[in-house]
Tab-separated table of C-alpha atoms in Angstrom:
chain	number	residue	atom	x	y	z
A	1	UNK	CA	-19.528	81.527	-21.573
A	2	UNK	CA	-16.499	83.049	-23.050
A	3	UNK	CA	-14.433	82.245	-20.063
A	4	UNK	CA	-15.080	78.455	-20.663
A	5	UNK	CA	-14.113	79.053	-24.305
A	6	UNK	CA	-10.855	80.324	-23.346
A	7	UNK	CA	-10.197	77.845	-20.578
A	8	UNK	CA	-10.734	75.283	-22.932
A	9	UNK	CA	-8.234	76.729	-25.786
A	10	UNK	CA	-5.619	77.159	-22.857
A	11	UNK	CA	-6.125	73.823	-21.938
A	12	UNK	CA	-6.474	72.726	-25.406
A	13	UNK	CA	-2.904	73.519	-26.259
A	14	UNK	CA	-1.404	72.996	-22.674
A	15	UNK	CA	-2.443	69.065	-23.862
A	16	UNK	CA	-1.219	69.755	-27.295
A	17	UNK	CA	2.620	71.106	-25.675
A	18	UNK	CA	2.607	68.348	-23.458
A	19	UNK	CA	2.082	65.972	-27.035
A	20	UNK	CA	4.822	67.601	-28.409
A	21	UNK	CA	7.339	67.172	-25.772
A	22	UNK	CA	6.626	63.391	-25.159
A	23	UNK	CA	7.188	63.387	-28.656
A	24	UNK	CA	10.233	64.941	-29.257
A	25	UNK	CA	11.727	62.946	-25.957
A	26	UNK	CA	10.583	59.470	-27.553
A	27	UNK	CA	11.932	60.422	-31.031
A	28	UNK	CA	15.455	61.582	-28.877
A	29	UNK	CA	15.220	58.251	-26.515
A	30	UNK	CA	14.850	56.060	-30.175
A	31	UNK	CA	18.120	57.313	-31.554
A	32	UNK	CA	19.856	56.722	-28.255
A	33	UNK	CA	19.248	52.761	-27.522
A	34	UNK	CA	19.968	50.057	-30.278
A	35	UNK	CA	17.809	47.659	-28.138
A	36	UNK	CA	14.873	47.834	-30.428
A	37	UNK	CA	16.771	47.901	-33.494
A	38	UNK	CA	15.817	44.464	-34.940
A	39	UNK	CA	12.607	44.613	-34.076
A	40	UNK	CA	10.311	45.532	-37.176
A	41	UNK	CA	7.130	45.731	-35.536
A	42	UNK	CA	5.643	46.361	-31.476
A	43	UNK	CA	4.942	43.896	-29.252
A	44	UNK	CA	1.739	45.536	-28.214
A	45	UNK	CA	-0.068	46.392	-31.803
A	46	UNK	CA	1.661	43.852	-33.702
A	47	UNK	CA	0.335	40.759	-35.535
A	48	UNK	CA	-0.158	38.856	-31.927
A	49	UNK	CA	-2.298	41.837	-30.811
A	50	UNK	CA	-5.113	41.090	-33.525
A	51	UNK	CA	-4.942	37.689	-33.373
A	52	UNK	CA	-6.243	37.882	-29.985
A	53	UNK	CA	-8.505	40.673	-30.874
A	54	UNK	CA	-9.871	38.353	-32.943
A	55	UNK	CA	-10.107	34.970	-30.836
A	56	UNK	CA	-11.983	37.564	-28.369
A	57	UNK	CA	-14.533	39.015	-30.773
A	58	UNK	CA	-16.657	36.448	-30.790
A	59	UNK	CA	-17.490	36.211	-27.414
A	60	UNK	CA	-17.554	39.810	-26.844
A	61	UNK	CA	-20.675	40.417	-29.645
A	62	UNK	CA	-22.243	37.693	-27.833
A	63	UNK	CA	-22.100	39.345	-24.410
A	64	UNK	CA	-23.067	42.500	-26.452
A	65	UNK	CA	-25.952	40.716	-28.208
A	66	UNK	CA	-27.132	39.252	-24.809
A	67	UNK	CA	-27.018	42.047	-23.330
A	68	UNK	CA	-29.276	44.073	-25.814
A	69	UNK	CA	-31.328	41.533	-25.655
A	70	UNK	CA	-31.881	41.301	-21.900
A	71	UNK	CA	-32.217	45.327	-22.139
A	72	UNK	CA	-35.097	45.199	-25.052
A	73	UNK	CA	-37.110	43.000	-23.335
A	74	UNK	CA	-36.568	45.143	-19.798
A	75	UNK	CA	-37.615	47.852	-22.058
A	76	UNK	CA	-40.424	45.798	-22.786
A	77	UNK	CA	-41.650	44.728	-20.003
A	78	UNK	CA	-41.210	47.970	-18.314
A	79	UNK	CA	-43.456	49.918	-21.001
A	80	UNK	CA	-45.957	47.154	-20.749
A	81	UNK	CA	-46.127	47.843	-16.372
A	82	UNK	CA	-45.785	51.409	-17.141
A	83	UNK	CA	-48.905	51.239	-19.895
A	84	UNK	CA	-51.240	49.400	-17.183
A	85	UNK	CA	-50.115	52.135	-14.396
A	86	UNK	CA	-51.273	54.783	-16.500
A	87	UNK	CA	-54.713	53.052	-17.352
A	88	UNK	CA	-55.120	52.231	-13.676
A	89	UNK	CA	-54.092	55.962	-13.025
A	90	UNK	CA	-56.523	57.184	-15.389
A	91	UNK	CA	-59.361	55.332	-13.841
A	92	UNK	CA	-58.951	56.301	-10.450
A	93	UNK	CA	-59.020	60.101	-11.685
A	94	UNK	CA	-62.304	59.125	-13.398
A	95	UNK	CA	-63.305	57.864	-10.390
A	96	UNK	CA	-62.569	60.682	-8.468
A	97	UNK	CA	-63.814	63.052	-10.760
A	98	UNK	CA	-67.202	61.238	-11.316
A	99	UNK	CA	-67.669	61.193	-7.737
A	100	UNK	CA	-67.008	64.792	-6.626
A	101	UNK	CA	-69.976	65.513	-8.199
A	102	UNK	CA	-73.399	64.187	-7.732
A	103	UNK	CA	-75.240	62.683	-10.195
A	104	UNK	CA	-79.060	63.794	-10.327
A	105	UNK	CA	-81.630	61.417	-9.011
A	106	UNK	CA	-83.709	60.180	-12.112
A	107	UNK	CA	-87.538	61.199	-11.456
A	108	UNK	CA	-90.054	58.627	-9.805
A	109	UNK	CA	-91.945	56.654	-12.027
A	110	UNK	CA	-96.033	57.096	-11.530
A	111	UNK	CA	-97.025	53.514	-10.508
A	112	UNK	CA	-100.683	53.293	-10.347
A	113	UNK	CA	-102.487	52.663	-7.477
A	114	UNK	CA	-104.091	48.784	-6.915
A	115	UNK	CA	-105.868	47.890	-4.532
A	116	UNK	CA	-104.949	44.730	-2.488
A	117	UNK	CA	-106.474	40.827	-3.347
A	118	UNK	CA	-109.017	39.922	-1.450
A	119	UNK	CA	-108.274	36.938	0.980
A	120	UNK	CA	-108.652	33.496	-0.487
A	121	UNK	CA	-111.855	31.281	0.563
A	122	UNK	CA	-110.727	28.668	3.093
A	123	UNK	CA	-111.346	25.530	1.794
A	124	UNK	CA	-112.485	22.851	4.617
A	125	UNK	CA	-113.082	19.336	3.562
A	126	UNK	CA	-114.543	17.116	5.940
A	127	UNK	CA	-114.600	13.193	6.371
A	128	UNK	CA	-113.461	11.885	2.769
């Protein structure tokens, strides 16, 4: 652990040296040109550079927004099929479980003994 301590402190202030000398060689290529003399402010983070910052908010918090959107209900949706696997998972355990063992045979009930009915009387009618 210490050896990653100390590589990051060398490499810490390798990055802060090489800063410095971009730095100092900016600061020594300023006073050399007068080509950006008259210019009071950069091209790059100037006054244009928010303006179109700003034209491109918009749409970019409504990708953003979208997109959370579409991810919550992925979210939801996914915990709802994960919820229904785990009930279906915890049934078939059940199932398993209950039927690794065998479940007792309930005793016979004592039905009492009767005898048959006697055969019905033929009835024969003749010449109506």
């Amino acid at each position: 652990m210490a050896s990653f301590y100390r590589t990051f402190l060398v490499g810490a202030l390798a990055l802060c040296a090489v800063f410095c000398l971009a730095s100092a060689a900016e600061a020594g290529a300023a006073t050399d040109s007068s080509f950006d003399a008259d210019i009071a402010e950069g091209r790059t983070f100037g006054h244009h550079f928010l303006k179109r910052i700003s034209f491109a908010m918009i749409p970019a918090a409504f990708v953003v927004g979208v997109i959370t959107t579409l991810l919550s209900t992925l979210t939801v949706v996914s915990m709802k099929g994960l919820g229904v696997g785990v009930i279906l998972l915890v049934l078939t355990i059940s199932q398993v479980i209950a039927r690794s063992f065998p479940a007792p045979l309930p005793p016979p009930v004592p039905v009492a003994y009767s005898a048959p009915a006697p055969a019905p009387i033929p009835l024969v009618y003749k010449d109506w």
